[in-house]
Amino acid sequence: MTDPVRLLIADDHPVVRDGLSGMFAADPGFEVVGEASDGAEAVRRAEALRPDVILLDLRMPGMDGVTAIAELARRHVESRVLVLTTYDTDGYVLPAIEAGATGYLLKDAPRDELLHAVRAAAAGRSVLAPSVASRLMHRVRTPAAEPLSRREIEVLELVAGGTTNRELAARLFISEATVKSHLLNIYTKLGVNDRAAAVAEAFRRGLLSVHTDDDS
């Protein structure tokens, strides 16, 4: 018999961790060697335990999942990282894969698919949720999106400062419909679905500085 896959589970929700731990512990092909509630703890425990696979959420307090993946690579921890999250937009998928994730699954994945994915990750094979694979294929086949315009950057700066659509319209002397149009264009260019994700992705890309218009 082959040795069981040694697994570290990192998620900030205790119920999720308990559920995943129980599911894998019930299968003799896996051994849950530890759990973590945030990215920093995941890095520490991975460095100490050296699991075969780290099942990692992306949105966690303190150190997020993408930062944890990059830190694991920096510390030369050879454990495979399989992302398990609810988010499949470019703003989450691409940074995680670029940071070094072996696979990317969504939390609605069936049990058998998840077990297979962890085994595949342990063997060094990439595993992607169908929606994520389709998104990456579309990304490869589609020319790079246009850069944000000066006006779109201006809109994002105000959004980052907590400005509402109505306030945006008044500040920029445009209609609310035009504000919404700018936001939709921004979402498309950044590969996100909402205001918060747009601001986060803009900061990640260096399109926004820490100081927004409201800081003046």
GROMACS .gro file of N, CA and C in nm, residues 81-168:
model
  264
   81VAL      N    1   0.021   2.328  -0.313
   81VAL     CA    2  -0.089   2.409  -0.262
   81VAL      C    3  -0.209   2.396  -0.354
   82LEU      N    4  -0.320   2.349  -0.297
   82LEU     CA    5  -0.445   2.339  -0.371
   82LEU      C    6  -0.542   2.440  -0.312
   83VAL      N    7  -0.574   2.542  -0.389
   83VAL     CA    8  -0.667   2.645  -0.343
   83VAL      C    9  -0.808   2.590  -0.341
   84LEU      N   10  -0.879   2.615  -0.231
   84LEU     CA   11  -1.020   2.577  -0.221
   84LEU      C   12  -1.095   2.700  -0.171
   85THR      N   13  -1.172   2.762  -0.260
   85THR     CA   14  -1.233   2.889  -0.227
   85THR      C   15  -1.369   2.901  -0.295
   86THR      N   16  -1.438   3.012  -0.272
   86THR     CA   17  -1.567   3.036  -0.337
   86THR      C   18  -1.554   3.134  -0.453
   87TYR      N   19  -1.432   3.185  -0.479
   87TYR     CA   20  -1.412   3.292  -0.577
   87TYR      C   21  -1.339   3.241  -0.701
   88ASP      N   22  -1.396   3.270  -0.819
   88ASP     CA   23  -1.332   3.223  -0.942
   88ASP      C   24  -1.307   3.335  -1.043
   89THR      N   25  -1.301   3.460  -0.996
   89THR     CA   26  -1.272   3.572  -1.087
   89THR      C   27  -1.122   3.582  -1.111
   90ASP      N   28  -1.086   3.653  -1.219
   90ASP     CA   29  -0.945   3.669  -1.253
   90ASP      C   30  -0.865   3.731  -1.139
   91GLY      N   31  -0.931   3.820  -1.063
   91GLY     CA   32  -0.862   3.888  -0.954
   91GLY      C   33  -0.817   3.793  -0.845
   92TYR      N   34  -0.876   3.674  -0.839
   92TYR     CA   35  -0.834   3.573  -0.741
   92TYR      C   36  -0.755   3.461  -0.807
   93VAL      N   37  -0.804   3.412  -0.921
   93VAL     CA   38  -0.744   3.296  -0.986
   93VAL      C   39  -0.600   3.324  -1.029
   94LEU      N   40  -0.580   3.429  -1.107
   94LEU     CA   41  -0.449   3.455  -1.166
   94LEU      C   42  -0.340   3.480  -1.061
   95PRO      N   43  -0.365   3.564  -0.960
   95PRO     CA   44  -0.260   3.583  -0.859
   95PRO      C   45  -0.223   3.454  -0.786
   96ALA      N   46  -0.323   3.369  -0.758
   96ALA     CA   47  -0.296   3.244  -0.687
   96ALA      C   48  -0.209   3.151  -0.770
   97ILE      N   49  -0.241   3.140  -0.898
   97ILE     CA   50  -0.163   3.052  -0.986
   97ILE      C   51  -0.024   3.110  -1.011
   98GLU      N   52  -0.018   3.242  -1.029
   98GLU     CA   53   0.112   3.306  -1.049
   98GLU      C   54   0.201   3.290  -0.926
   99ALA      N   55   0.139   3.288  -0.807
   99ALA     CA   56   0.216   3.274  -0.683
   99ALA      C   57   0.269   3.132  -0.665
  100GLY      N   58   0.208   3.034  -0.735
  100GLY     CA   59   0.259   2.898  -0.727
  100GLY      C   60   0.161   2.790  -0.690
  101ALA      N   61   0.031   2.820  -0.688
  101ALA     CA   62  -0.068   2.716  -0.655
  101ALA      C   63  -0.067   2.607  -0.760
  102THR      N   64  -0.074   2.482  -0.714
  102THR     CA   65  -0.079   2.368  -0.804
  102THR      C   66  -0.217   2.351  -0.866
  103GLY      N   67  -0.321   2.386  -0.789
  103GLY     CA   68  -0.458   2.369  -0.837
  103GLY      C   69  -0.551   2.471  -0.777
  104TYR      N   70  -0.672   2.476  -0.831
  104TYR     CA   71  -0.769   2.577  -0.789
  104TYR      C   72  -0.908   2.517  -0.801
  105LEU      N   73  -0.970   2.492  -0.687
  105LEU     CA   74  -1.105   2.434  -0.684
  105LEU      C   75  -1.200   2.527  -0.610
  106LEU      N   76  -1.329   2.510  -0.638
  106LEU     CA   77  -1.431   2.587  -0.569
  106LEU      C   78  -1.496   2.501  -0.461
  107LYS      N   79  -1.549   2.567  -0.358
  107LYS     CA   80  -1.601   2.495  -0.242
  107LYS      C   81  -1.729   2.417  -0.271
  108ASP      N   82  -1.788   2.436  -0.388
  108ASP     CA   83  -1.906   2.356  -0.422
  108ASP      C   84  -1.867   2.228  -0.497
  109ALA      N   85  -1.737   2.198  -0.502
  109ALA     CA   86  -1.690   2.076  -0.569
  109ALA      C   87  -1.744   1.953  -0.497
  110PRO      N   88  -1.788   1.850  -0.572
  110PRO     CA   89  -1.833   1.725  -0.509
  110PRO      C   90  -1.719   1.658  -0.431
  111ARG      N   91  -1.756   1.576  -0.335
  111ARG     CA   92  -1.658   1.510  -0.249
  111ARG      C   93  -1.555   1.431  -0.332
  112ASP      N   94  -1.602   1.349  -0.425
  112ASP     CA   95  -1.510   1.266  -0.502
  112ASP      C   96  -1.413   1.350  -0.584
  113GLU      N   97  -1.462   1.464  -0.636
  113GLU     CA   98  -1.375   1.553  -0.714
  113GLU      C   99  -1.267   1.612  -0.626
  114LEU      N  100  -1.304   1.645  -0.504
  114LEU     CA  101  -1.207   1.704  -0.411
  114LEU      C  102  -1.101   1.601  -0.371
  115LEU      N  103  -1.144   1.480  -0.341
  115LEU     CA  104  -1.048   1.375  -0.305
  115LEU      C  105  -0.952   1.348  -0.420
  116HIS      N  106  -1.007   1.340  -0.541
  116HIS     CA  107  -0.923   1.317  -0.660
  116HIS      C  108  -0.825   1.432  -0.679
  117ALA      N  109  -0.871   1.554  -0.657
  117ALA     CA  110  -0.786   1.671  -0.678
  117ALA      C  111  -0.668   1.672  -0.582
  118VAL      N  112  -0.692   1.635  -0.457
  118VAL     CA  113  -0.582   1.633  -0.359
  118VAL      C  114  -0.481   1.525  -0.396
  119ARG      N  115  -0.530   1.410  -0.439
  119ARG     CA  116  -0.438   1.304  -0.483
  119ARG      C  117  -0.355   1.351  -0.603
  120ALA      N  118  -0.422   1.417  -0.697
  120ALA     CA  119  -0.352   1.466  -0.816
  120ALA      C  120  -0.249   1.572  -0.778
  121ALA      N  121  -0.287   1.662  -0.688
  121ALA     CA  122  -0.193   1.766  -0.645
  121ALA      C  123  -0.071   1.703  -0.578
  122ALA      N  124  -0.094   1.601  -0.495
  122ALA     CA  125   0.017   1.533  -0.427
  122ALA      C  126   0.113   1.471  -0.528
  123ALA      N  127   0.059   1.430  -0.642
  123ALA     CA  128   0.141   1.369  -0.747
  123ALA      C  129   0.202   1.474  -0.839
  124GLY      N  130   0.174   1.601  -0.810
  124GLY     CA  131   0.233   1.708  -0.890
  124GLY      C  132   0.156   1.748  -1.012
  125ARG      N  133   0.030   1.700  -1.024
  125ARG     CA  134  -0.051   1.734  -1.139
  125ARG      C  135  -0.139   1.856  -1.108
  126SER      N  136  -0.158   1.942  -1.205
  126SER     CA  137  -0.242   2.059  -1.188
  126SER      C  138  -0.390   2.021  -1.196
  127VAL      N  139  -0.469   2.082  -1.110
  127VAL     CA  140  -0.613   2.055  -1.107
  127VAL      C  141  -0.686   2.188  -1.103
  128LEU      N  142  -0.780   2.206  -1.197
  128LEU     CA  143  -0.855   2.331  -1.203
  128LEU      C  144  -1.005   2.302  -1.209
  129ALA      N  145  -1.081   2.378  -1.134
  129ALA     CA  146  -1.227   2.370  -1.146
  129ALA      C  147  -1.264   2.404  -1.290
  130PRO      N  148  -1.370   2.342  -1.346
  130PRO     CA  149  -1.408   2.369  -1.486
  130PRO      C  150  -1.423   2.518  -1.516
  131SER      N  151  -1.486   2.592  -1.426
  131SER     CA  152  -1.507   2.735  -1.452
  131SER      C  153  -1.374   2.810  -1.454
  132VAL      N  154  -1.281   2.766  -1.371
  132VAL     CA  155  -1.150   2.830  -1.367
  132VAL      C  156  -1.071   2.797  -1.493
  133ALA      N  157  -1.077   2.671  -1.537
  133ALA     CA  158  -1.009   2.631  -1.660
  133ALA      C  159  -1.063   2.710  -1.780
  134SER      N  160  -1.195   2.726  -1.784
  134SER     CA  161  -1.256   2.802  -1.893
  134SER      C  162  -1.212   2.948  -1.890
  135ARG      N  163  -1.205   3.003  -1.770
  135ARG     CA  164  -1.164   3.143  -1.756
  135ARG      C  165  -1.019   3.161  -1.803
  136LEU      N  166  -0.931   3.070  -1.765
  136LEU     CA  167  -0.792   3.081  -1.806
  136LEU      C  168  -0.777   3.062  -1.956
  137MET      N  169  -0.856   2.969  -2.013
  137MET     CA  170  -0.851   2.948  -2.157
  137MET      C  171  -0.897   3.074  -2.230
  138HIS      N  172  -1.003   3.136  -2.181
  138HIS     CA  173  -1.053   3.260  -2.241
  138HIS      C  174  -0.948   3.369  -2.229
  139ARG      N  175  -0.880   3.373  -2.116
  139ARG     CA  176  -0.777   3.474  -2.093
  139ARG      C  177  -0.665   3.459  -2.193
  140VAL      N  178  -0.625   3.335  -2.219
  140VAL     CA  179  -0.515   3.309  -2.313
  140VAL      C  180  -0.555   3.347  -2.455
  141ARG      N  181  -0.681   3.317  -2.490
  141ARG     CA  182  -0.726   3.340  -2.628
  141ARG      C  183  -0.769   3.483  -2.654
  142THR      N  184  -0.792   3.560  -2.548
  142THR     CA  185  -0.841   3.696  -2.564
  142THR      C  186  -0.727   3.796  -2.550
  143PRO      N  187  -0.718   3.891  -2.640
  143PRO     CA  188  -0.613   3.993  -2.627
  143PRO      C  189  -0.622   4.062  -2.492
  144ALA      N  190  -0.510   4.109  -2.442
  144ALA     CA  191  -0.508   4.175  -2.313
  144ALA      C  192  -0.603   4.294  -2.310
  145ALA      N  193  -0.673   4.310  -2.199
  145ALA     CA  194  -0.769   4.420  -2.186
  145ALA      C  195  -0.696   4.554  -2.191
  146GLU      N  196  -0.769   4.656  -2.235
  146GLU     CA  197  -0.712   4.789  -2.239
  146GLU      C  198  -0.676   4.835  -2.097
  147PRO      N  199  -0.576   4.921  -2.086
  147PRO     CA  200  -0.547   4.977  -1.953
  147PRO      C  201  -0.659   5.071  -1.911
  148LEU      N  202  -0.669   5.094  -1.782
  148LEU     CA  203  -0.771   5.186  -1.732
  148LEU      C  204  -0.741   5.328  -1.780
  149SER      N  205  -0.846   5.399  -1.816
  149SER     CA  206  -0.831   5.537  -1.859
  149SER      C  207  -0.808   5.627  -1.737
  150ARG      N  208  -0.766   5.751  -1.765
  150ARG     CA  209  -0.745   5.846  -1.656
  150ARG      C  210  -0.873   5.866  -1.575
  151ARG      N  211  -0.987   5.873  -1.647
  151ARG     CA  212  -1.115   5.891  -1.579
  151ARG      C  213  -1.149   5.770  -1.493
  152GLU      N  214  -1.122   5.649  -1.544
  152GLU     CA  215  -1.151   5.527  -1.468
  152GLU      C  216  -1.066   5.518  -1.342
  153ILE      N  217  -0.940   5.560  -1.351
  153ILE     CA  218  -0.854   5.566  -1.233
  153ILE      C  219  -0.912   5.664  -1.132
  154GLU      N  220  -0.960   5.778  -1.182
  154GLU     CA  221  -1.019   5.879  -1.095
  154GLU      C  222  -1.141   5.823  -1.022
  155VAL      N  223  -1.225   5.749  -1.097
  155VAL     CA  224  -1.343   5.687  -1.037
  155VAL      C  225  -1.301   5.586  -0.930
  156LEU      N  226  -1.201   5.505  -0.959
  156LEU     CA  227  -1.153   5.404  -0.864
  156LEU      C  228  -1.096   5.468  -0.738
  157GLU      N  229  -1.025   5.578  -0.753
  157GLU     CA  230  -0.970   5.647  -0.636
  157GLU      C  231  -1.082   5.692  -0.542
  158LEU      N  232  -1.189   5.743  -0.602
  158LEU     CA  233  -1.302   5.788  -0.520
  158LEU      C  234  -1.375   5.670  -0.457
  159VAL      N  235  -1.389   5.563  -0.533
  159VAL     CA  236  -1.453   5.442  -0.479
  159VAL      C  237  -1.371   5.389  -0.362
  160ALA      N  238  -1.238   5.390  -0.375
  160ALA     CA  239  -1.151   5.343  -0.268
  160ALA      C  240  -1.167   5.426  -0.143
  161GLY      N  241  -1.204   5.552  -0.160
  161GLY     CA  242  -1.226   5.639  -0.045
  161GLY      C  243  -1.365   5.629   0.014
  162GLY      N  244  -1.448   5.536  -0.038
  162GLY     CA  245  -1.581   5.514   0.017
  162GLY      C  246  -1.690   5.599  -0.046
  163THR      N  247  -1.662   5.663  -0.158
  163THR     CA  248  -1.760   5.750  -0.221
  163THR      C  249  -1.871   5.669  -0.288
  164THR      N  250  -1.998   5.709  -0.270
  164THR     CA  251  -2.111   5.642  -0.332
  164THR      C  252  -2.124   5.685  -0.478
  165ASN      N  253  -2.206   5.612  -0.554
  165ASN     CA  254  -2.229   5.648  -0.693
  165ASN      C  255  -2.286   5.790  -0.705
  166ARG      N  256  -2.379   5.825  -0.619
  166ARG     CA  257  -2.438   5.959  -0.624
  166ARG      C  258  -2.331   6.065  -0.596
  167GLU      N  259  -2.249   6.040  -0.495
  167GLU     CA  260  -2.143   6.136  -0.463
  167GLU      C  261  -2.040   6.145  -0.575
  168LEU      N  262  -2.012   6.029  -0.636
  168LEU     CA  263  -1.920   6.027  -0.750
  168LEU      C  264  -1.971   6.116  -0.863
   0.00000   0.00000   0.00000
